[in-house]
Amino acid sequence: MKTDVLGVLYDNVTMEEALEKGREILTGHKTCYCVTPNAEMAYEALHDESFRDLLNGADLVLPDGAGVVLGAKLLKTPLKQKVAGIEFAQNLLPIMAELGTRLYLLGSKPGVAELAAEKMLQQNPDLIICGMSDGYFTDEKEVVVKINEAQADALFVCLGAPKQEHFMQKHQKALGVKLMCGLGGTLDGIAGTVKRAPQWMIRLQLEWLYRLIKEPRRFKRMLRLPKFIFAALKKRMKG
Ligand code: UDP
């Protein structure tokens, strides 16, 4: 079931349900794409109709972040839980290993995908990683050819928003994969080149604060989070 949070139609699912949907797509025959909009992206979508359409055109829209969950609660349409993109991706790996899915990693700086692949294979020795490319390419078509030549079934697209969403939608027909997921900084997180917040901060819903302290240059971008909460409050007050 979809839940409308300021125009973005989220799938109201638990992590388990999201993974079940992922499995369904991986065993199906269609090329589907999954997006993981956080509050920053949802705020962007509020003012950018084409980006909103890109998000709502996805087969799976997962609420990445405590901000989205809080926004939904304020709007009195609560979501079951936060389903962070990085956790969804990591939980999907054993399923892919079981299904024999061929995974391609796209995005991040040169060398990061290789490091992330190493970590993924340590945890999931049966996983098939059929190829990888960094995210600083000039010819998109060449990348599409490489992914198809690798006979990938699944694609992690880690180019940052909105580049990754544009890439997935634009090449949906040309790509032979079944599932592609837009996952932002996930490869950095798995590789360990960008540290994730400690568990206690994640538990207290303070992951955003950790990121802000570690990467103060994100400050301007992160102002969208309080703006998103404010927009939800405003809508609630208007009834
Ligand atoms: N990136 C990329 N190509 C680009 C721009 C960005 O591969 O042209 C990568 C960047 O190296 C980083 C990711 O996209 O790994 C974006 O991470 P960020 O933390 O900004 O994304 P978020 O998770 O906040 O959406």
Coordinates of N, CA and C and ligand atoms in Angstrom, one line a residue:
M1 N 0.8 -1.2 0.0 CA 0.0 0.0 0.0 C 0.9 1.3 0.0
K2 N 0.4 2.3 -0.8 CA 1.2 3.5 -0.8 C 0.8 4.5 0.2
T3 N 1.7 5.3 0.7 CA 1.4 6.4 1.7 C 1.9 7.7 1.1
D4 N 1.0 8.6 0.9 CA 1.4 9.9 0.3 C 2.1 10.8 1.4
V5 N 3.4 11.1 1.3 CA 4.0 12.0 2.2 C 4.5 13.2 1.4
L6 N 3.7 14.3 1.5 CA 3.9 15.5 0.8 C 4.1 15.3 -0.7
G7 N 3.3 14.4 -1.3 CA 3.4 14.2 -2.7 C 4.3 13.0 -3.2
V8 N 5.1 12.5 -2.3 CA 5.9 11.3 -2.6 C 5.1 10.1 -2.1
L9 N 4.9 9.1 -3.0 CA 4.1 8.0 -2.7 C 5.0 6.8 -2.2
Y10 N 5.2 6.7 -0.9 CA 6.0 5.7 -0.3 C 5.3 4.4 -0.2
D11 N 6.1 3.3 -0.4 CA 5.5 2.0 0.0 C 5.6 1.8 1.5
N12 N 4.4 1.6 2.1 CA 4.3 1.5 3.5 C 4.7 0.0 3.9
V13 N 6.0 -0.2 4.0 CA 6.4 -1.6 4.2 C 7.4 -1.7 5.4
T14 N 7.5 -2.9 6.0 CA 8.6 -3.1 6.9 C 9.8 -3.6 6.1
M15 N 10.9 -3.7 6.7 CA 12.1 -4.2 6.0 C 11.9 -5.5 5.4
E16 N 11.2 -6.4 6.1 CA 10.9 -7.8 5.7 C 10.1 -7.7 4.4
E17 N 9.0 -6.9 4.4 CA 8.1 -6.8 3.3 C 8.9 -6.2 2.1
A18 N 9.7 -5.2 2.3 CA 10.5 -4.6 1.2 C 11.4 -5.7 0.6
L19 N 12.0 -6.5 1.4 CA 12.9 -7.6 0.9 C 12.1 -8.6 0.1
E20 N 10.9 -8.9 0.6 CA 10.0 -9.8 -0.1 C 9.7 -9.3 -1.5
K21 N 9.4 -8.0 -1.6 CA 9.1 -7.4 -2.9 C 10.4 -7.4 -3.8
G22 N 11.5 -7.2 -3.2 CA 12.8 -7.3 -3.9 C 13.0 -8.7 -4.5
R23 N 12.7 -9.7 -3.7 CA 12.8 -11.1 -4.1 C 11.9 -11.3 -5.3
E24 N 10.7 -10.8 -5.2 CA 9.6 -11.0 -6.2 C 10.1 -10.4 -7.6
I25 N 10.7 -9.2 -7.5 CA 11.2 -8.5 -8.7 C 12.4 -9.3 -9.3
L26 N 13.3 -9.8 -8.4 CA 14.4 -10.6 -8.9 C 14.1 -11.9 -9.6
T27 N 12.9 -12.4 -9.2 CA 12.5 -13.7 -9.8 C 11.5 -13.5 -10.9
G28 N 11.2 -12.2 -11.2 CA 10.2 -11.8 -12.3 C 10.9 -11.6 -13.6
H29 N 10.2 -10.9 -14.5 CA 10.7 -10.8 -15.9 C 10.8 -9.3 -16.3
K30 N 10.4 -8.4 -15.4 CA 10.3 -7.0 -15.8 C 11.6 -6.3 -15.3
T31 N 11.9 -5.1 -15.9 CA 13.0 -4.3 -15.4 C 12.4 -3.2 -14.5
C32 N 12.6 -3.4 -13.2 CA 12.0 -2.5 -12.2 C 13.1 -1.6 -11.6
Y33 N 12.6 -0.4 -11.1 CA 13.6 0.4 -10.3 C 13.0 0.8 -8.9
C34 N 14.0 0.8 -8.0 CA 13.6 1.1 -6.6 C 14.3 2.4 -6.2
V35 N 13.6 3.3 -5.5 CA 14.2 4.5 -5.0 C 14.1 4.6 -3.5
T36 N 15.0 5.4 -2.9 CA 15.1 5.4 -1.4 C 15.2 6.9 -1.0
P37 N 14.0 7.6 -1.2 CA 14.1 9.1 -0.9 C 14.1 9.4 0.6
N38 N 15.1 10.2 1.0 CA 15.2 10.7 2.4 C 14.4 12.0 2.4
A39 N 14.4 12.7 3.6 CA 13.6 13.9 3.7 C 14.1 15.0 2.7
E40 N 15.5 15.0 2.5 CA 16.1 16.0 1.6 C 15.5 15.9 0.2
M41 N 15.5 14.6 -0.2 CA 15.0 14.3 -1.6 C 13.5 14.6 -1.7
A42 N 12.7 14.2 -0.6 CA 11.3 14.4 -0.6 C 11.0 15.9 -0.6
Y43 N 11.8 16.7 0.0 CA 11.6 18.2 0.0 C 11.9 18.7 -1.4
E44 N 12.9 18.2 -2.0 CA 13.2 18.6 -3.4 C 12.1 18.3 -4.3
A45 N 11.5 17.1 -4.1 CA 10.3 16.7 -4.9 C 9.1 17.5 -4.8
L46 N 9.0 18.1 -3.6 CA 7.9 19.0 -3.3 C 7.8 20.2 -4.3
H47 N 9.0 20.6 -4.7 CA 9.1 21.8 -5.6 C 9.5 21.4 -7.0
D48 N 9.7 20.2 -7.3 CA 10.2 19.8 -8.6 C 9.3 18.6 -9.1
E49 N 8.4 19.0 -9.9 CA 7.4 18.0 -10.3 C 8.0 16.8 -11.1
S50 N 9.0 17.1 -11.9 CA 9.6 16.1 -12.8 C 10.4 15.1 -11.9
F51 N 11.0 15.6 -10.8 CA 11.7 14.7 -9.9 C 10.7 13.9 -9.1
R52 N 9.6 14.5 -8.8 CA 8.5 13.8 -8.0 C 8.0 12.6 -8.9
D53 N 7.8 12.9 -10.2 CA 7.3 11.9 -11.1 C 8.3 10.7 -11.2
L54 N 9.6 11.1 -11.2 CA 10.7 10.1 -11.3 C 10.6 9.1 -10.1
L55 N 10.4 9.7 -8.9 CA 10.3 8.9 -7.7 C 9.0 8.1 -7.7
N56 N 7.9 8.7 -8.0 CA 6.6 8.0 -8.0 C 6.5 7.0 -9.1
G57 N 7.3 7.1 -10.1 CA 7.3 6.1 -11.2 C 8.0 4.8 -10.8
A58 N 8.7 4.8 -9.7 CA 9.4 3.6 -9.3 C 8.5 2.5 -8.8
D59 N 9.0 1.3 -8.9 CA 8.3 0.1 -8.5 C 8.3 -0.1 -7.0
L60 N 9.3 0.5 -6.4 CA 9.5 0.4 -4.9 C 10.0 1.7 -4.4
V61 N 9.3 2.3 -3.5 CA 9.7 3.6 -3.0 C 9.9 3.5 -1.4
L62 N 11.1 3.5 -1.0 CA 11.4 3.2 0.4 C 11.8 4.4 1.2
P63 N 11.2 4.5 2.4 CA 11.4 5.7 3.3 C 12.8 5.6 4.0
D64 N 13.8 6.3 3.4 CA 15.1 6.3 3.9 C 15.3 7.4 4.9
G65 N 15.2 7.1 6.2 CA 15.5 8.2 7.1 C 14.4 8.5 8.1
A66 N 14.8 8.9 9.3 CA 13.9 9.2 10.4 C 13.0 10.4 10.0
G67 N 13.6 11.4 9.2 CA 12.8 12.6 8.8 C 11.5 12.2 8.1
V68 N 11.6 11.3 7.2 CA 10.4 10.9 6.4 C 9.4 10.2 7.3
V69 N 9.9 9.4 8.2 CA 9.0 8.7 9.1 C 8.3 9.7 10.0
L70 N 9.0 10.7 10.5 CA 8.4 11.8 11.3 C 7.4 12.6 10.5
G71 N 7.8 12.9 9.3 CA 6.9 13.7 8.4 C 5.6 13.0 8.3
A72 N 5.7 11.7 8.0 CA 4.4 10.9 7.8 C 3.6 10.9 9.0
K73 N 4.2 10.8 10.2 CA 3.5 10.8 11.5 C 2.8 12.1 11.7
L74 N 3.5 13.2 11.4 CA 2.9 14.5 11.6 C 1.7 14.7 10.7
L75 N 1.7 14.0 9.5 CA 0.6 14.1 8.6 C -0.5 13.1 8.9
K76 N -0.3 12.4 10.0 CA -1.3 11.4 10.5 C -1.5 10.3 9.5
T77 N -0.4 10.0 8.7 CA -0.4 8.8 7.8 C 0.9 8.1 8.1
P78 N 1.0 7.5 9.3 CA 2.3 6.9 9.7 C 2.7 5.8 8.8
L79 N 4.1 5.7 8.7 CA 4.7 4.6 7.9 C 5.1 3.6 8.9
K80 N 5.1 2.3 8.5 CA 5.4 1.2 9.4 C 6.8 1.4 10.0
Q81 N 7.8 1.7 9.2 CA 9.2 1.9 9.7 C 10.1 2.6 8.7
K82 N 11.2 3.0 9.2 CA 12.2 3.5 8.3 C 12.9 2.3 7.6
V83 N 13.1 2.4 6.2 CA 13.8 1.3 5.5 C 14.9 2.0 4.8
A84 N 16.1 2.1 5.5 CA 17.2 2.8 5.0 C 17.8 2.0 3.8
G85 N 18.1 2.8 2.7 CA 18.6 2.2 1.5 C 19.8 1.3 1.7
I86 N 20.8 1.7 2.5 CA 22.0 0.9 2.8 C 21.7 -0.4 3.5
E87 N 20.7 -0.4 4.4 CA 20.3 -1.6 5.1 C 19.5 -2.5 4.2
F88 N 18.7 -1.9 3.3 CA 17.9 -2.7 2.4 C 18.9 -3.4 1.4
A89 N 19.9 -2.7 0.9 CA 20.9 -3.2 0.0 C 21.6 -4.4 0.7
Q90 N 22.1 -4.2 1.9 CA 22.9 -5.2 2.6 C 22.0 -6.5 2.9
N91 N 20.8 -6.2 3.2 CA 19.9 -7.4 3.5 C 19.5 -8.1 2.2
L92 N 19.6 -7.4 1.1 CA 19.2 -8.1 -0.2 C 20.4 -9.0 -0.7
L93 N 21.6 -8.8 -0.2 CA 22.7 -9.5 -0.7 C 22.6 -11.0 -0.5
P94 N 22.2 -11.5 0.8 CA 22.1 -13.0 0.9 C 21.0 -13.5 0.0
I95 N 19.9 -12.7 -0.2 CA 18.8 -13.2 -1.1 C 19.4 -13.4 -2.5
M96 N 20.2 -12.4 -2.9 CA 20.8 -12.5 -4.3 C 21.7 -13.7 -4.4
A97 N 22.5 -13.9 -3.3 CA 23.4 -15.1 -3.3 C 22.6 -16.3 -3.4
E98 N 21.5 -16.4 -2.7 CA 20.6 -17.6 -2.8 C 20.0 -17.8 -4.2
L99 N 19.6 -16.7 -4.8 CA 19.0 -16.8 -6.1 C 19.9 -16.9 -7.3
G100 N 21.2 -16.7 -7.0 CA 22.2 -16.7 -8.1 C 22.2 -15.5 -8.9
T101 N 21.7 -14.4 -8.3 CA 21.5 -13.1 -9.0 C 22.9 -12.5 -9.3
R102 N 23.1 -12.0 -10.6 CA 24.4 -11.4 -10.9 C 24.2 -9.9 -10.6
L103 N 25.1 -9.4 -9.7 CA 25.0 -8.0 -9.2 C 26.1 -7.1 -9.9
Y104 N 25.7 -5.9 -10.3 CA 26.6 -5.0 -10.9 C 26.6 -3.7 -10.0
L105 N 27.8 -3.2 -9.6 CA 27.9 -2.0 -8.8 C 28.3 -0.8 -9.6
L106 N 27.5 0.2 -9.6 CA 27.7 1.4 -10.3 C 27.7 2.6 -9.4
G107 N 28.8 3.4 -9.5 CA 28.9 4.6 -8.8 C 30.0 4.8 -7.8
S108 N 30.1 5.9 -7.2 CA 31.1 6.3 -6.2 C 32.5 6.6 -6.9
K109 N 33.4 7.0 -6.1 CA 34.8 7.4 -6.7 C 35.5 6.1 -7.1
P110 N 36.4 6.2 -8.1 CA 37.2 5.1 -8.5 C 37.8 4.3 -7.3
G111 N 37.7 3.0 -7.3 CA 38.3 2.2 -6.3 C 37.3 1.8 -5.2
V112 N 36.2 2.6 -5.0 CA 35.3 2.4 -3.9 C 34.5 1.2 -4.1
A113 N 34.0 1.0 -5.3 CA 33.1 -0.2 -5.6 C 33.9 -1.5 -5.4
E114 N 35.2 -1.5 -5.7 CA 36.0 -2.7 -5.5 C 36.1 -3.0 -4.0
L115 N 36.3 -2.0 -3.2 CA 36.4 -2.2 -1.8 C 35.1 -2.7 -1.2
A116 N 34.0 -2.1 -1.7 CA 32.7 -2.5 -1.2 C 32.4 -3.9 -1.6
A117 N 32.8 -4.3 -2.8 CA 32.6 -5.7 -3.3 C 33.4 -6.7 -2.4
E118 N 34.6 -6.3 -2.0 CA 35.4 -7.2 -1.1 C 34.6 -7.4 0.2
K119 N 34.1 -6.3 0.7 CA 33.3 -6.4 2.0 C 32.1 -7.3 1.8
M120 N 31.4 -7.1 0.7 CA 30.1 -7.8 0.4 C 30.4 -9.3 0.3
L121 N 31.6 -9.6 -0.3 CA 31.9 -11.1 -0.6 C 32.4 -11.7 0.7
Q122 N 33.0 -10.9 1.6 CA 33.4 -11.5 2.9 C 32.2 -12.0 3.7
Q123 N 31.1 -11.2 3.6 CA 29.8 -11.5 4.3 C 29.0 -12.5 3.6
N124 N 29.1 -12.5 2.2 CA 28.2 -13.4 1.4 C 29.1 -14.0 0.3
P125 N 29.8 -15.1 0.7 CA 30.8 -15.7 -0.2 C 30.2 -16.2 -1.5
D126 N 28.9 -16.5 -1.5 CA 28.2 -17.1 -2.7 C 27.7 -16.0 -3.6
L127 N 27.8 -14.7 -3.2 CA 27.3 -13.6 -4.0 C 28.1 -13.5 -5.4
I128 N 27.3 -13.3 -6.4 CA 28.0 -13.1 -7.7 C 28.1 -11.6 -8.1
I129 N 29.2 -11.0 -8.1 CA 29.4 -9.6 -8.5 C 30.0 -9.7 -9.9
C130 N 29.1 -9.3 -10.9 CA 29.5 -9.5 -12.3 C 30.3 -8.4 -12.9
G131 N 30.3 -7.2 -12.2 CA 31.0 -6.1 -12.8 C 30.9 -4.8 -11.9
M132 N 31.7 -3.8 -12.2 CA 31.5 -2.6 -11.5 C 32.1 -1.4 -12.3
S133 N 31.6 -0.2 -12.1 CA 32.1 1.0 -12.8 C 32.0 2.1 -11.8
D134 N 32.9 3.0 -11.8 CA 32.8 4.2 -10.9 C 31.8 5.2 -11.5
G135 N 31.4 6.2 -10.7 CA 30.3 7.0 -11.1 C 30.7 8.3 -11.8
Y136 N 32.0 8.3 -12.3 CA 32.5 9.6 -12.9 C 32.7 9.3 -14.4
F137 N 31.7 8.8 -15.1 CA 31.9 8.4 -16.5 C 31.3 9.6 -17.3
T138 N 31.7 9.6 -18.6 CA 31.3 10.7 -19.5 C 30.2 10.2 -20.4
D139 N 30.3 8.9 -20.8 CA 29.4 8.3 -21.8 C 28.5 7.3 -21.1
E140 N 27.2 7.7 -20.9 CA 26.3 6.8 -20.2 C 26.0 5.6 -21.0
K141 N 26.0 5.7 -22.3 CA 25.6 4.6 -23.2 C 26.7 3.5 -23.1
E142 N 27.9 3.9 -22.9 CA 29.0 2.9 -22.8 C 28.8 2.1 -21.5
V143 N 28.4 2.8 -20.5 CA 28.1 2.1 -19.2 C 27.0 1.1 -19.3
V144 N 25.9 1.5 -20.0 CA 24.8 0.6 -20.2 C 25.2 -0.6 -21.0
V145 N 26.1 -0.4 -22.0 CA 26.6 -1.6 -22.7 C 27.4 -2.5 -21.8
K146 N 28.2 -1.9 -21.0 CA 29.0 -2.7 -20.0 C 28.2 -3.6 -19.1
I147 N 27.1 -2.9 -18.6 CA 26.2 -3.6 -17.6 C 25.5 -4.8 -18.3
N148 N 25.1 -4.5 -19.6 CA 24.4 -5.6 -20.3 C 25.3 -6.7 -20.7
E149 N 26.6 -6.3 -21.1 CA 27.6 -7.4 -21.5 C 27.9 -8.2 -20.3
A150 N 27.8 -7.7 -19.1 CA 28.1 -8.4 -17.8 C 26.9 -9.3 -17.5
Q151 N 25.8 -9.2 -18.2 CA 24.6 -10.0 -18.0 C 24.1 -9.8 -16.6
A152 N 24.1 -8.6 -16.1 CA 23.7 -8.3 -14.7 C 22.2 -8.5 -14.6
D153 N 21.8 -9.0 -13.4 CA 20.3 -9.1 -13.1 C 19.9 -8.0 -12.2
A154 N 20.9 -7.5 -11.4 CA 20.6 -6.4 -10.4 C 21.7 -5.4 -10.5
L155 N 21.3 -4.1 -10.2 CA 22.2 -3.0 -10.3 C 22.1 -2.1 -9.2
F156 N 23.1 -1.8 -8.4 CA 23.1 -0.8 -7.4 C 23.6 0.5 -8.0
V157 N 22.8 1.5 -8.1 CA 23.1 2.8 -8.7 C 23.4 3.8 -7.7
C158 N 24.7 4.1 -7.5 CA 25.1 5.0 -6.4 C 25.7 6.3 -6.9
L159 N 24.9 7.1 -7.5 CA 25.4 8.3 -8.2 C 25.0 9.6 -7.5
G160 N 24.2 9.4 -6.4 CA 23.6 10.6 -5.7 C 22.4 11.0 -6.4
A161 N 21.5 11.7 -5.7 CA 20.2 12.1 -6.2 C 20.4 13.5 -6.8
P162 N 19.8 13.9 -7.9 CA 18.8 13.1 -8.7 C 19.4 12.3 -9.9
K163 N 20.8 12.3 -9.9 CA 21.5 11.7 -11.1 C 21.1 10.2 -11.2
Q164 N 21.1 9.5 -10.0 CA 20.8 8.1 -10.1 C 19.4 7.8 -10.5
E165 N 18.4 8.6 -10.1 CA 17.0 8.4 -10.5 C 16.9 8.6 -12.0
H166 N 17.5 9.7 -12.5 CA 17.4 10.0 -13.9 C 18.1 8.8 -14.7
F167 N 19.2 8.4 -14.2 CA 19.9 7.3 -15.0 C 19.0 6.0 -15.1
M168 N 18.4 5.7 -13.9 CA 17.5 4.5 -13.9 C 16.3 4.6 -14.9
Q169 N 15.7 5.7 -14.8 CA 14.5 5.9 -15.6 C 14.8 5.9 -17.1
K170 N 15.9 6.7 -17.4 CA 16.3 6.9 -18.8 C 16.7 5.6 -19.5
H171 N 17.4 4.7 -18.7 CA 17.9 3.5 -19.3 C 17.1 2.2 -19.0
Q172 N 15.9 2.5 -18.4 CA 15.1 1.3 -18.0 C 14.8 0.3 -19.1
K173 N 14.6 0.9 -20.3 CA 14.2 0.0 -21.5 C 15.5 -0.7 -22.0
A174 N 16.6 0.1 -22.0 CA 17.8 -0.5 -22.6 C 18.5 -1.5 -21.8
L175 N 18.3 -1.4 -20.4 CA 19.0 -2.3 -19.5 C 18.3 -3.6 -19.4
G176 N 19.1 -4.7 -19.4 CA 18.5 -6.0 -19.2 C 18.3 -6.5 -17.8
V177 N 18.6 -5.6 -16.8 CA 18.5 -6.1 -15.4 C 17.1 -6.2 -15.0
K178 N 16.9 -6.9 -13.9 CA 15.5 -7.0 -13.3 C 15.3 -5.9 -12.2
L179 N 16.3 -5.7 -11.4 CA 16.1 -4.7 -10.3 C 17.3 -3.8 -10.3
M180 N 17.0 -2.5 -10.3 CA 18.0 -1.5 -10.0 C 17.5 -0.6 -8.9
C181 N 18.5 -0.3 -8.0 CA 18.2 0.5 -6.8 C 19.1 1.7 -6.8
G182 N 18.4 2.9 -6.6 CA 19.2 4.1 -6.4 C 19.5 4.2 -4.9
L183 N 20.9 4.2 -4.6 CA 21.3 4.0 -3.2 C 22.3 5.1 -2.7
G184 N 22.4 6.2 -3.4 CA 23.3 7.3 -2.9 C 24.6 6.9 -2.4
G185 N 25.0 7.1 -1.2 CA 26.3 6.9 -0.7 C 26.5 5.5 -0.2
T186 N 25.7 4.5 -0.6 CA 25.7 3.2 0.0 C 27.1 2.5 -0.2
L187 N 27.7 2.6 -1.4 CA 29.0 1.9 -1.6 C 30.0 2.5 -0.7
D188 N 30.0 3.8 -0.5 CA 31.0 4.5 0.4 C 30.8 3.9 1.8
G189 N 29.5 3.7 2.2 CA 29.2 3.2 3.5 C 29.7 1.8 3.7
I190 N 29.4 0.9 2.7 CA 29.8 -0.5 2.8 C 31.4 -0.6 2.7
A191 N 32.0 0.2 1.8 CA 33.4 0.1 1.7 C 34.1 0.6 2.9
G192 N 33.4 1.5 3.7 CA 34.0 2.1 4.9 C 34.8 3.4 4.6
T193 N 34.7 3.9 3.3 CA 35.4 5.2 3.0 C 34.6 6.3 3.6
V194 N 33.3 6.2 3.9 CA 32.5 7.1 4.7 C 31.9 6.3 5.8
K195 N 32.2 6.7 7.0 CA 31.7 6.0 8.2 C 30.3 6.3 8.5
R196 N 29.5 5.2 8.8 CA 28.1 5.5 9.2 C 28.1 5.8 10.7
A197 N 27.0 6.5 11.1 CA 26.9 6.9 12.5 C 27.0 5.7 13.4
P198 N 27.5 5.8 14.7 CA 27.4 4.7 15.6 C 26.0 4.2 15.9
Q199 N 25.8 3.0 16.2 CA 24.5 2.4 16.4 C 23.6 3.2 17.4
W200 N 24.2 3.8 18.5 CA 23.4 4.5 19.4 C 22.8 5.7 18.8
M201 N 23.6 6.4 17.9 CA 23.0 7.6 17.2 C 21.9 7.2 16.2
I202 N 22.1 6.0 15.6 CA 21.1 5.6 14.6 C 19.8 5.3 15.4
R203 N 20.0 4.6 16.6 CA 18.8 4.3 17.5 C 18.1 5.5 17.9
L204 N 18.8 6.6 18.2 CA 18.2 7.8 18.7 C 17.8 8.7 17.5
Q205 N 17.8 8.2 16.3 CA 17.4 8.9 15.1 C 18.3 10.1 14.9
L206 N 19.6 10.0 15.2 CA 20.4 11.2 15.1 C 21.5 11.0 14.0
E207 N 21.2 10.1 13.1 CA 22.2 9.9 12.0 C 22.5 11.1 11.2
W208 N 21.5 12.0 11.0 CA 21.6 13.2 10.3 C 22.7 14.1 11.0
L209 N 22.6 14.1 12.3 CA 23.5 15.0 13.1 C 25.0 14.5 12.9
Y210 N 25.2 13.2 12.9 CA 26.5 12.6 12.7 C 27.1 13.1 11.4
R211 N 26.2 13.0 10.3 CA 26.6 13.3 9.0 C 27.0 14.8 8.9
L212 N 26.2 15.6 9.6 CA 26.4 17.1 9.6 C 27.8 17.4 10.3
I213 N 28.1 16.7 11.4 CA 29.3 17.0 12.1 C 30.5 16.5 11.2
K214 N 30.4 15.3 10.6 CA 31.4 14.8 9.8 C 31.6 15.5 8.5
E215 N 30.5 16.0 7.9 CA 30.6 16.7 6.6 C 29.9 18.0 6.6
P216 N 30.5 19.0 7.3 CA 29.8 20.3 7.5 C 29.4 20.9 6.2
R217 N 30.1 20.6 5.1 CA 29.7 21.1 3.8 C 28.3 20.8 3.3
R218 N 27.7 19.7 4.0 CA 26.4 19.3 3.7 C 25.3 20.2 4.3
F219 N 25.8 21.2 5.1 CA 24.8 22.0 5.9 C 23.7 22.6 5.1
K220 N 24.0 23.2 4.0 CA 23.0 23.9 3.2 C 22.0 22.9 2.7
R221 N 22.5 21.8 2.2 CA 21.6 20.7 1.7 C 20.7 20.2 2.8
M222 N 21.3 20.1 4.0 CA 20.6 19.4 5.1 C 19.5 20.3 5.7
L223 N 19.6 21.6 5.3 CA 18.5 22.5 5.8 C 17.1 22.1 5.2
R224 N 17.2 21.2 4.2 CA 15.9 20.7 3.6 C 15.2 19.8 4.6
L225 N 15.9 19.2 5.5 CA 15.3 18.4 6.5 C 14.3 19.1 7.4
P226 N 14.8 20.2 8.1 CA 13.8 21.0 8.9 C 12.7 21.6 8.0
K227 N 13.1 22.0 6.8 CA 12.1 22.6 5.9 C 11.0 21.6 5.6
F228 N 11.4 20.3 5.4 CA 10.5 19.2 5.1 C 9.5 19.0 6.3
I229 N 10.1 19.0 7.5 CA 9.3 18.8 8.7 C 8.3 20.0 8.9
F230 N 8.8 21.2 8.6 CA 8.0 22.4 8.7 C 6.8 22.3 7.7
A231 N 7.1 21.8 6.5 CA 6.1 21.7 5.4 C 5.0 20.7 5.9
A232 N 5.4 19.6 6.5 CA 4.5 18.6 7.0 C 3.6 19.2 8.1
L233 N 4.2 20.0 9.0 CA 3.5 20.6 10.1 C 2.4 21.6 9.5
K234 N 2.9 22.4 8.5 CA 2.0 23.4 7.9 C 0.8 22.7 7.3
K235 N 1.1 21.6 6.6 CA 0.0 20.8 5.9 C -1.0 20.3 7.0
R236 N -0.4 19.8 8.1 CA -1.3 19.2 9.1 C -2.2 20.3 9.7
M237 N -1.6 21.5 9.9 CA -2.4 22.6 10.6 C -3.5 23.0 9.6
K238 N -3.2 23.0 8.3 CA -4.2 23.4 7.3 C -5.3 22.3 7.3
G239 N -5.0 21.1 7.8 CA -6.0 20.0 7.8 C -6.1 19.4 6.5
Ligands
UDP1 N1 28.7 10.2 -7.2 C1 29.0 9.6 -8.4 N2 29.0 10.3 -9.5 C2 28.7 11.6 -9.5 C3 28.3 12.3 -8.3 C4 28.3 11.5 -7.1 O1 29.3 8.4 -8.4 O2 28.7 12.2 -10.6 C5 28.7 9.4 -6.0 C6 29.6 10.0 -4.8 O3 30.9 9.6 -5.0 C7 28.9 9.3 -3.6 C8 27.5 9.2 -4.1 O4 27.4 9.4 -5.4 O5 29.5 8.0 -3.5 C9 26.6 10.3 -3.4 O6 26.7 10.2 -2.1 P1 25.8 11.2 -1.2 O7 26.3 10.8 0.2 O8 25.9 12.6 -1.7 O9 24.4 10.6 -1.5 P2 23.2 10.5 -0.6 O10 23.3 9.2 0.0 O11 23.2 11.7 0.4 O12 22.1 10.7 -1.6

